[in-house]
Tab-separated table of C-alpha atoms and ligand atoms in Angstrom:
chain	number	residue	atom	x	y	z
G	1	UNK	CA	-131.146	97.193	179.200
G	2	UNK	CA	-134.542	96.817	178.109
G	3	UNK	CA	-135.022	99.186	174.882
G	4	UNK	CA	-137.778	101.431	175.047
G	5	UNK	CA	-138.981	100.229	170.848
G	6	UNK	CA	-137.846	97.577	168.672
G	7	UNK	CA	-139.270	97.763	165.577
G	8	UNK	CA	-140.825	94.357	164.453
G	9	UNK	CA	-140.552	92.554	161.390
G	10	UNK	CA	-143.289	89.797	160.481
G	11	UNK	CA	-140.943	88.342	157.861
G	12	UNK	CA	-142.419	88.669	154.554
G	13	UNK	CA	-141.165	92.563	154.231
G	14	UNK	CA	-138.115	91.168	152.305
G	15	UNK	CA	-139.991	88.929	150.027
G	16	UNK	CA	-142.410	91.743	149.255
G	17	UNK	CA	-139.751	93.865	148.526
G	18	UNK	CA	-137.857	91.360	145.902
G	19	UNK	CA	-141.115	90.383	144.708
G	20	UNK	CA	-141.615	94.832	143.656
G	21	UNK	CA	-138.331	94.618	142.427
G	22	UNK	CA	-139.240	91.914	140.427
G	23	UNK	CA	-142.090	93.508	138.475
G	24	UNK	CA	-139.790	96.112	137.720
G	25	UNK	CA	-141.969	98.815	138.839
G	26	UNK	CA	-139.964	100.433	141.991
G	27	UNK	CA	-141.421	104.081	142.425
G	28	UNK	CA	-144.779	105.014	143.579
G	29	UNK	CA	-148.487	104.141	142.933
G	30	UNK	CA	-147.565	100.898	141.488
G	31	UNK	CA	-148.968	97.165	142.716
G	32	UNK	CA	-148.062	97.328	146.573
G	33	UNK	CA	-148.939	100.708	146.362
G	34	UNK	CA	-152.332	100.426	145.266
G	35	UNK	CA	-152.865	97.193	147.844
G	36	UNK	CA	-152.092	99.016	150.885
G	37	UNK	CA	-154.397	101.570	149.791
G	38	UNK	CA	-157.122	99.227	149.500
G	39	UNK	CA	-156.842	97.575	152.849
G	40	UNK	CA	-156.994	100.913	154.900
G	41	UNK	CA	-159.877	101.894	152.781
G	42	UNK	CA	-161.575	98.982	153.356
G	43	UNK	CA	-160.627	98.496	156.899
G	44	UNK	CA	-161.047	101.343	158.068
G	45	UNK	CA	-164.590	102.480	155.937
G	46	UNK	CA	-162.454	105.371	154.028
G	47	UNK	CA	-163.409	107.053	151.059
G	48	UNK	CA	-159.770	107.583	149.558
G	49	UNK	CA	-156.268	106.534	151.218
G	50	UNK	CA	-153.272	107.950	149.884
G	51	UNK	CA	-150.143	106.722	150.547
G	52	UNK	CA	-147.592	108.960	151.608
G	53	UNK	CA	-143.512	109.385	152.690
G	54	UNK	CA	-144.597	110.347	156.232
G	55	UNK	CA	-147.297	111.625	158.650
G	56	UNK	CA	-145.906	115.097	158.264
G	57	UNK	CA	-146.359	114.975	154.338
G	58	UNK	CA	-149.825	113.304	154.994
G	59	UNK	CA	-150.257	116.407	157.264
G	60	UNK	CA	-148.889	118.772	155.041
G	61	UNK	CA	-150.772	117.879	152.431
G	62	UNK	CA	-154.094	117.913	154.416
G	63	UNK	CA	-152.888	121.967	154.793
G	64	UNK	CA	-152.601	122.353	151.381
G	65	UNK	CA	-155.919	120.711	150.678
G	66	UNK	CA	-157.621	123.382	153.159
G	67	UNK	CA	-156.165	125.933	151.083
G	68	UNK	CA	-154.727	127.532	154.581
G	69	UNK	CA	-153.186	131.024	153.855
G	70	UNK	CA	-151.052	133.370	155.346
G	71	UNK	CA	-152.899	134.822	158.849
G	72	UNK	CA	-155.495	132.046	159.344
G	73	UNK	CA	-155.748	130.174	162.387
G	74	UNK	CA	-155.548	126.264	163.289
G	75	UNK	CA	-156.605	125.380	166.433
G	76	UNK	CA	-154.600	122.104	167.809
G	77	UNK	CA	-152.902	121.564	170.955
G	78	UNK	CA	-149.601	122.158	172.424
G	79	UNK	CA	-148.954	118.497	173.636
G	80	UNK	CA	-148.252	116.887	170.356
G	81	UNK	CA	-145.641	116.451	167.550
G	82	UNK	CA	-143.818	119.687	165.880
G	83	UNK	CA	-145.486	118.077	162.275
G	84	UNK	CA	-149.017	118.939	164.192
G	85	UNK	CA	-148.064	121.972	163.719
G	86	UNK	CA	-145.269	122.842	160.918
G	87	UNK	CA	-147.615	121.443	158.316
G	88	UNK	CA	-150.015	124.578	159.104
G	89	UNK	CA	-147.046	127.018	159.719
G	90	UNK	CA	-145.639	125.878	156.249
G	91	UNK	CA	-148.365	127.876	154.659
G	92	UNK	CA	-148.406	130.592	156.858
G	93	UNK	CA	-151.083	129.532	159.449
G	94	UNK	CA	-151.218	131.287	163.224
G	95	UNK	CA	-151.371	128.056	165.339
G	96	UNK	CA	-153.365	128.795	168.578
G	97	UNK	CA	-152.730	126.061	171.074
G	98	UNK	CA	-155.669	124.916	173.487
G	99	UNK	CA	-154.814	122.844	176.759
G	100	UNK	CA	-155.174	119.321	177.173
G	101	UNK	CA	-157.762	117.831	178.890
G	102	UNK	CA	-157.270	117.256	183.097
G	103	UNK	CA	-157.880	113.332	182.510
G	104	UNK	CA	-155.912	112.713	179.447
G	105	UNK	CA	-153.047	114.395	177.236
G	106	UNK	CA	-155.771	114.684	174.464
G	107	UNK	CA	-157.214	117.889	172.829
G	108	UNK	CA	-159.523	119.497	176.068
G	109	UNK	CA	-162.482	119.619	173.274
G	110	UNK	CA	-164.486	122.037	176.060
G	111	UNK	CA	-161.912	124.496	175.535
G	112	UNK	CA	-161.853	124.709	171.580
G	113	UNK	CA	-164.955	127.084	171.135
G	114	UNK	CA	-163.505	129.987	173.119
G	115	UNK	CA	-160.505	129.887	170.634
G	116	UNK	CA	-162.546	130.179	167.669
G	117	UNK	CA	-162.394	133.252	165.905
G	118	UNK	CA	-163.220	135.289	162.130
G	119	UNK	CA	-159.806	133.677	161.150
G	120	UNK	CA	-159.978	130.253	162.602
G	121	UNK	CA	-159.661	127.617	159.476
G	122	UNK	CA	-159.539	124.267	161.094
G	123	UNK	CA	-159.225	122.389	164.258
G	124	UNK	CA	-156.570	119.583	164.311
G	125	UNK	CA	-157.465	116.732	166.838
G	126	UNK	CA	-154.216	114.410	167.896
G	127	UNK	CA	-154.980	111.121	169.652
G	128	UNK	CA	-152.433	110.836	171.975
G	129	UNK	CA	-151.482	107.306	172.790
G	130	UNK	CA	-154.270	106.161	170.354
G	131	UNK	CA	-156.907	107.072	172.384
G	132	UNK	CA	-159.759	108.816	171.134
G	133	UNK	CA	-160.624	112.256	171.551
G	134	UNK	CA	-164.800	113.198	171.909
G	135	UNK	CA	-165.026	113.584	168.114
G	136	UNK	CA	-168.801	114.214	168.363
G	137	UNK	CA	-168.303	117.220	170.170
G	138	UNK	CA	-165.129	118.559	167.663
G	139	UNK	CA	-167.121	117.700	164.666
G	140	UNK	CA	-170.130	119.225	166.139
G	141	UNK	CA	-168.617	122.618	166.786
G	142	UNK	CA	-166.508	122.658	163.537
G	143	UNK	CA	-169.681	122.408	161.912
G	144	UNK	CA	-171.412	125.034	163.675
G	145	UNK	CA	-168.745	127.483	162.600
G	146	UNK	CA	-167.483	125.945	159.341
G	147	UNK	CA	-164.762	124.528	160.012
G	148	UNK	CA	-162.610	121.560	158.925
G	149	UNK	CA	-161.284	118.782	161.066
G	150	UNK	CA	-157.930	117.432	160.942
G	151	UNK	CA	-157.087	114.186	162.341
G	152	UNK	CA	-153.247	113.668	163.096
G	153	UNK	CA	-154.048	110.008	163.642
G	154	UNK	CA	-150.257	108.842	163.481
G	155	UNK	CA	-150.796	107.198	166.847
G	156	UNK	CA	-154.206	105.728	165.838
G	157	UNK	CA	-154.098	103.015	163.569
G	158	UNK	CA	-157.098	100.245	164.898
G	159	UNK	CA	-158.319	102.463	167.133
G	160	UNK	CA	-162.247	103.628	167.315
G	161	UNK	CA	-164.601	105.888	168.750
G	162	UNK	CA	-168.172	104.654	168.733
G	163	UNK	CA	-167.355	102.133	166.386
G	164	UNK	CA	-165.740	104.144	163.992
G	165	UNK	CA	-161.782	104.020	162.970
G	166	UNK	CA	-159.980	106.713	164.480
G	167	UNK	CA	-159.006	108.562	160.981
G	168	UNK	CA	-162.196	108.208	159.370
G	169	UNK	CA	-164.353	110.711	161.206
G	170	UNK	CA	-162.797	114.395	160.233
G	171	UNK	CA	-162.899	116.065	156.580
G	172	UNK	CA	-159.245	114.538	156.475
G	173	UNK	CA	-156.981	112.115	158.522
G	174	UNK	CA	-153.314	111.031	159.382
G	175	UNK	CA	-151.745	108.077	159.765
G	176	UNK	CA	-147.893	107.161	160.544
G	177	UNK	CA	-145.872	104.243	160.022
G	178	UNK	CA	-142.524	105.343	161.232
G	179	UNK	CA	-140.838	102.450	163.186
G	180	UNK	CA	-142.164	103.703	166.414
G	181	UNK	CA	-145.432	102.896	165.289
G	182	UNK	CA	-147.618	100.354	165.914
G	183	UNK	CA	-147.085	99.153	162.181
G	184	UNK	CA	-144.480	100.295	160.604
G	185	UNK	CA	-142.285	101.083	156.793
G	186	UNK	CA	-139.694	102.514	158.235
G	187	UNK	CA	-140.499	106.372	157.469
G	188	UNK	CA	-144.292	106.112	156.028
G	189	UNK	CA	-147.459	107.381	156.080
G	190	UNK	CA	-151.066	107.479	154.447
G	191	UNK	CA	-153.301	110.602	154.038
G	192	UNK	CA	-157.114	109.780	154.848
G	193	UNK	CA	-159.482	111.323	152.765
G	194	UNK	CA	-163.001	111.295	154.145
G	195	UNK	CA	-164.565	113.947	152.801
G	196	UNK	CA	-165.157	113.312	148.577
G	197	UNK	CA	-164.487	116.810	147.119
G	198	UNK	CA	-161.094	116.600	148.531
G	199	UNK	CA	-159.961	113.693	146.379
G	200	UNK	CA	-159.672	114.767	142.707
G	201	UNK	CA	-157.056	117.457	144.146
G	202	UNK	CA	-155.444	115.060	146.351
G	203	UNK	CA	-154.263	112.858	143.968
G	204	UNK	CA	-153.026	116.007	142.235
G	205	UNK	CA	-150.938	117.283	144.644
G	206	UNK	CA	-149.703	113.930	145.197
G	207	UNK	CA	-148.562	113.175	141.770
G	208	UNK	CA	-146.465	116.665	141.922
G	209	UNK	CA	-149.332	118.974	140.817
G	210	UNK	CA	-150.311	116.745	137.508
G	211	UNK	CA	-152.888	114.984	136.859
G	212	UNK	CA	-151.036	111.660	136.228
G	213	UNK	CA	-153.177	109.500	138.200
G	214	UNK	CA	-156.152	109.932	136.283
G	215	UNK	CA	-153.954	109.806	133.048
G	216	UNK	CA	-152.998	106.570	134.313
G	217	UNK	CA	-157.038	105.659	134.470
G	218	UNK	CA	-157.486	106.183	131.334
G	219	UNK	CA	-159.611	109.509	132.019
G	220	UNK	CA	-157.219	111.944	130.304
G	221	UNK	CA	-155.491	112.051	126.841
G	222	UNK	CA	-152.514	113.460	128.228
G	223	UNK	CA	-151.257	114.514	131.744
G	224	UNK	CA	-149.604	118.036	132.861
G	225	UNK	CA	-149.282	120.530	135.201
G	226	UNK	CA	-152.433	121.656	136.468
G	227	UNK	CA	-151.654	122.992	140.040
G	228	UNK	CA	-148.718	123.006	143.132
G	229	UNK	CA	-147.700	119.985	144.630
G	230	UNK	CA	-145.075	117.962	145.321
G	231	UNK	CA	-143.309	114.488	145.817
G	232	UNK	CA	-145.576	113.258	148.139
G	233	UNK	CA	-145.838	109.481	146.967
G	234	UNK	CA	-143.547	106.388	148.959
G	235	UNK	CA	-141.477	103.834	146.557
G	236	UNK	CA	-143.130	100.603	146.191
G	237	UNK	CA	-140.033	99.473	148.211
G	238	UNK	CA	-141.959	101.317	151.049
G	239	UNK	CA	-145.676	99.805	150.237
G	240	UNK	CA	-143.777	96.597	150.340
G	241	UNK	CA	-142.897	96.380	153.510
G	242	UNK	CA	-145.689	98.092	154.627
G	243	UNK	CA	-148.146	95.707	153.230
G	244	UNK	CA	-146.232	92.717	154.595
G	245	UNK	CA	-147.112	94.836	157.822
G	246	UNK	CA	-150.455	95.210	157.199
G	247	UNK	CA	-151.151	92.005	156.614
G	248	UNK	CA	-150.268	90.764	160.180
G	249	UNK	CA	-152.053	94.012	161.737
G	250	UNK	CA	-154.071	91.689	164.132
G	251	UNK	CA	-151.472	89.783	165.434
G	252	UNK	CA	-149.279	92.671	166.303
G	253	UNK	CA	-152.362	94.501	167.861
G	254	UNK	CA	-153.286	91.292	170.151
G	255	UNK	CA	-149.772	91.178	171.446
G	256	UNK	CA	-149.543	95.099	172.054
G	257	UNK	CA	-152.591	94.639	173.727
G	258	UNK	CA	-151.580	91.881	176.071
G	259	UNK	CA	-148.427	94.302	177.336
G	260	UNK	CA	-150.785	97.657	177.731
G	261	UNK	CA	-153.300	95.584	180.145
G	262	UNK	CA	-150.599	93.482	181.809
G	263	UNK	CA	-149.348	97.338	182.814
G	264	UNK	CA	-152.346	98.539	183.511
G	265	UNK	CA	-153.440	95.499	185.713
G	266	UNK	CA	-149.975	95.484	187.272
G	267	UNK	CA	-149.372	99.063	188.446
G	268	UNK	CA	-153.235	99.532	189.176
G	269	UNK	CA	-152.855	99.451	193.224
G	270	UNK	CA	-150.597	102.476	192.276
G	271	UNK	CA	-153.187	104.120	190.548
G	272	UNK	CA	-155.397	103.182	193.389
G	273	UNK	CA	-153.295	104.706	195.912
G	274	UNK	CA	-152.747	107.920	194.006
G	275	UNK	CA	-149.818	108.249	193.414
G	276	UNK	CA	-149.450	107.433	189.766
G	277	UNK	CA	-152.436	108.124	187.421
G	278	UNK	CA	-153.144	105.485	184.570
G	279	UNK	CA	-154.184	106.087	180.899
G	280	UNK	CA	-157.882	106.991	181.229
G	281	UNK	CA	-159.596	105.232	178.683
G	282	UNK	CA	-163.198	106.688	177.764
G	283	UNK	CA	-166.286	104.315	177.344
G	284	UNK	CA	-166.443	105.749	173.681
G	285	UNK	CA	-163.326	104.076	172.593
G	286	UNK	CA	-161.190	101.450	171.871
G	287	UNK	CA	-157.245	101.794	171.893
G	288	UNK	CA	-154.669	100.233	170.271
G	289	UNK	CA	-151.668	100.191	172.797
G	290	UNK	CA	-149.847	102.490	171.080
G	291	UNK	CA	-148.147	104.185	174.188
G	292	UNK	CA	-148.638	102.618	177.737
G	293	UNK	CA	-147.989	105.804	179.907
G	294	UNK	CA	-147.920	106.990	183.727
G	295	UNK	CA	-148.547	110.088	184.684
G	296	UNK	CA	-146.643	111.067	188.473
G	297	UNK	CA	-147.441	113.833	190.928
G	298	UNK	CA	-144.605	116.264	190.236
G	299	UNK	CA	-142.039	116.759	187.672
G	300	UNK	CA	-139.529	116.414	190.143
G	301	UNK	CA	-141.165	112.819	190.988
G	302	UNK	CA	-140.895	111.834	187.368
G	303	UNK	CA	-137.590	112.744	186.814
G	304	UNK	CA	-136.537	110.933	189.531
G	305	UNK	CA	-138.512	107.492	188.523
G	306	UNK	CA	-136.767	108.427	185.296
G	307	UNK	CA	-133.367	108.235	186.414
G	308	UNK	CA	-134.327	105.218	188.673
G	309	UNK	CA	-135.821	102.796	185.626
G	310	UNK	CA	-133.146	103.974	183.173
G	311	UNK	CA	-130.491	103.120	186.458
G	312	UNK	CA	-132.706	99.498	186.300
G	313	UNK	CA	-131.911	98.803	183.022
G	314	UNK	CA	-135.705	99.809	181.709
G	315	UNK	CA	-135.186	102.387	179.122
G	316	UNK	CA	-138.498	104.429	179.935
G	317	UNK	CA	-138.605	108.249	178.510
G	318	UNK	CA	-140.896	111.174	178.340
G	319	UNK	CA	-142.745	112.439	175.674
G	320	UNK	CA	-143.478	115.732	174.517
G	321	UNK	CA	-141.744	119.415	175.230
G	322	UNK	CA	-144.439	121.512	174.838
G	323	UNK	CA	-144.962	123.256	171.562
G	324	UNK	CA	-145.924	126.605	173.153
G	325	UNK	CA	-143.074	126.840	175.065
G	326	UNK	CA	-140.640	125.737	172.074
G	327	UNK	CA	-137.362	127.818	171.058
G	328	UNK	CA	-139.766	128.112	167.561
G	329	UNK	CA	-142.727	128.892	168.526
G	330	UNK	CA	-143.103	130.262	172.053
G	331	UNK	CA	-142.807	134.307	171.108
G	332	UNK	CA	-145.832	133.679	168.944
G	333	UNK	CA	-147.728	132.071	171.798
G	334	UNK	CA	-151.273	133.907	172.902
G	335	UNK	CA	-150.542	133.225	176.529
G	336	UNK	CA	-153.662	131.564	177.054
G	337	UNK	CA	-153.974	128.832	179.954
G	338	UNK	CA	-151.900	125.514	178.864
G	339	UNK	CA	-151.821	124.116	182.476
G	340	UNK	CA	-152.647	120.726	181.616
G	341	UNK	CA	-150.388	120.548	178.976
G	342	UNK	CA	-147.486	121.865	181.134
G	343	UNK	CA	-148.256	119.218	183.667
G	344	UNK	CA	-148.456	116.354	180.817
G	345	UNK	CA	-144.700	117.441	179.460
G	346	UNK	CA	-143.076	117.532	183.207
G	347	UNK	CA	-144.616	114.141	184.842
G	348	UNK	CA	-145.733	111.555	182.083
G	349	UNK	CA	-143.394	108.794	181.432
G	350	UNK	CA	-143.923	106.138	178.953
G	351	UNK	CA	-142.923	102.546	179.468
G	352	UNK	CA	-141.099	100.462	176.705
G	353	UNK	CA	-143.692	99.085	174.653
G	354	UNK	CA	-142.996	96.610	171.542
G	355	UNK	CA	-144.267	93.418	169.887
G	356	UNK	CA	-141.448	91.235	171.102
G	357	UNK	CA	-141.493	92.782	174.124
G	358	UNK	CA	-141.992	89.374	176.067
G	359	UNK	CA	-143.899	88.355	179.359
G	360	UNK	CA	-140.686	88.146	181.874
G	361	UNK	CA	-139.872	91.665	180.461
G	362	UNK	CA	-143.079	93.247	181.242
G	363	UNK	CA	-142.681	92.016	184.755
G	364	UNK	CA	-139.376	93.252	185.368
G	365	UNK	CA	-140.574	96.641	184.613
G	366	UNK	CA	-144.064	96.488	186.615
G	367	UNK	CA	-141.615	95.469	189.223
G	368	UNK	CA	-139.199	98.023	188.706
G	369	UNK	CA	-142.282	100.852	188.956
G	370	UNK	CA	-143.170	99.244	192.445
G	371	UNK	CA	-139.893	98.844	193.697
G	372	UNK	CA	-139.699	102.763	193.165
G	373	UNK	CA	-142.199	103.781	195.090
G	374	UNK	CA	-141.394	101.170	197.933
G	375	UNK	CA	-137.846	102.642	198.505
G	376	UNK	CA	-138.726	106.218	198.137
G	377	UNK	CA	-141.877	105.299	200.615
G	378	UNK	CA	-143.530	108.290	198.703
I	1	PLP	C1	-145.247	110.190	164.806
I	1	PLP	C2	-146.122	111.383	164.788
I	1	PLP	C3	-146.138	112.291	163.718
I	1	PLP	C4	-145.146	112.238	162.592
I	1	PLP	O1	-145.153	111.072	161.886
I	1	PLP	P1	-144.039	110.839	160.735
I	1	PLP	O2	-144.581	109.683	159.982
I	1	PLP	O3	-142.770	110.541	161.449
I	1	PLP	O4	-143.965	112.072	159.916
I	1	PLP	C5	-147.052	113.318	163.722
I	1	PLP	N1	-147.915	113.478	164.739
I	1	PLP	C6	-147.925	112.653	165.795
I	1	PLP	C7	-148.924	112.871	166.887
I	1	PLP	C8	-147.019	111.586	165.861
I	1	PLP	O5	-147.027	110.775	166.930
């Protein structure tokens, strides 16, 4: 059976790990810490990374930052990960969902302004698959009606729009590095902060609601309690790994990269035919392989390619239930038109995708994919 991840290991994680251990200084904001940091922020042209346990703390601590209170509204959409949305619900937000767009799983930005009401907050952009969504038009609207902009970047890591990293364009951004990521701590994540009056508070909610960190600069006699917060900051044992990650970012995103387009070019006379649709990549961006994805006709279609790659030994899976329609959250659903999104959770499948994923591999599954379509003569 081919697996549909295997998380990859450059080899130094265990040396970076001994070597944390070794300056005695194992919990957070310490030397690996504080080098991660410094790479996204320079990397990626951000103001202020902050390390963080997970995505979903990055993301709930971008809700806390927004001060979101009970009975105001985030705008995100259904196709995405419950954190999208529990970090808002957590503080008592309404989440309206908009659709995705007809030629990718993204955020349909043309439908945000409709959704915008006296209560709406912020808008929270995902970019499924790593692949961008039209941020000048989000940002443009959230400006017009003061709002912030979220960006659950956990799929996003090296990608761009226009030039610019994918994270580094709303007030606030959100990366991952679960081991399904492209790069990868095991359970991690980093809280982008782009726009400067959010960082003094950041680092306070971060450090549990003190103001340790700038203790720790020298900037304060003394530190203590000075407003909520929490445990949001990962062990050094976690920035270890993580920077040992980091550090071999381009090599991991040139293979990735190698497996999306030797998909892509292989299943193409598919596409072609119409009978699968592709990842639509926009001339505004650059990906970074996160997912490689298919979209068929019909659910029914897709379960049945399903069951016939997984009967081939390719371990190939869907993605998302959608979140309006979840045992949570569908009574508190508007009703509004999610058509898109509907179709996205019945017929997308996503193909296994990791670094050591090798060449004879990827061919075995392009074949696989044909092979379906040639029996079934659909
Ligand atoms: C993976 C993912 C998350 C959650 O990331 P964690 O680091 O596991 O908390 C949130 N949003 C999206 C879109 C994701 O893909």
């Amino acid at each position: 059976m081919i697996g549909f991840n295997k998380p990859y290991y450059t080899g130094k994680e265990t040396q970076y790990i001994l070597e944390a251990v070794q300056r005695e200084k194992i919990s957070g904001n310490g030397h690996f810490t504080q080098l991660c940091q410094r790479f996204l922020e320079d990397r990626y042209g951000i103001a202020k990374v902050l390390l963080t346990t997970s995505c979903t703390d990055a993301l709930e601590m971008a809700a806390l930052l927004l001060n979101i209170a009970p009975g105001d509204e985030v705008i995100m959409p259904s196709y995405t990960f419950v954190s999208t949305a529990n970090a808002f619900v957590l503080r008592g937000a309404n989440i309206i969902f908009a659709d995705s767009a007809e030629m990718d799983p993204n955020i349909d930005v043309d439908k945000i302004e409709a959704l915008i009401t006296p209560k709406t907050k912020a808008i929270v952009v995902v970019h499924y698959a790593g692949i961008s969504c039209d941020m000048e038009k989000v940002m443009a609207i959230a400006s017009r009606y003061s709002l912030f902009v979220v960006e659950d970047a956990a799929q996003a890591i090296d990608s761009t729009y226009k030039g610019k990293a994918l994270g580094s364009i709303g007030h606030l951004g959100c990366f991952s590095f679960h081991e399904t990521k492209n790069v990868i701590s095991g359970e991690g994540g980093a809280l982008l902060i782009n726009d400067r009056k959010f960082i003094e508070r950041a680092e306070i909610l971060w450090e549990k609601g003190t103001n340790r960190s700038a203790f720790f600069r020298g900037m304060v006699d003394k530190y203590s309690w000075i407003d909520v917060g929490s445990s949001f900051l990962p062990s050094e044992i976690t920035a270890a790994f993580l920077y040992a990650q980091l550090e071999k970012i381009d090599e991991i995103q040139r293979r990735r990269m190698q497996i999306w387009n030797a998909y892509y070019h292989g299943l193409l006379k598919l596409h072609d035919a119409g009978k699968i649709t592709l990842p639509h990549v926009p001339e505004y961006c650059s990906h970074n392989a996160h997912i490689f994805y298919l979209v068929c006709r019909t659910g029914a279609e897709r379960d049945e390619l399903l069951n016939y790659l997984n009967g081939s030994g390719v371990n190939a899976i869907f993605h998302y239930l959608a979140l309006h329609k979840s045992v949570f959250y569908s009574s508190r659903y508007q009703g509004n038109d999610l058509t898109h999104c509907d179709r996205y959770a019945a017929n997308l499948i996503r193909l296994p995708m990791y670094f050591e994923l090798n060449d004879h591999q990827v061919g075995q599954i392009i074949q696989a994919v044909l092979k379906f379509f040639e029996n079934t003569g659909n």
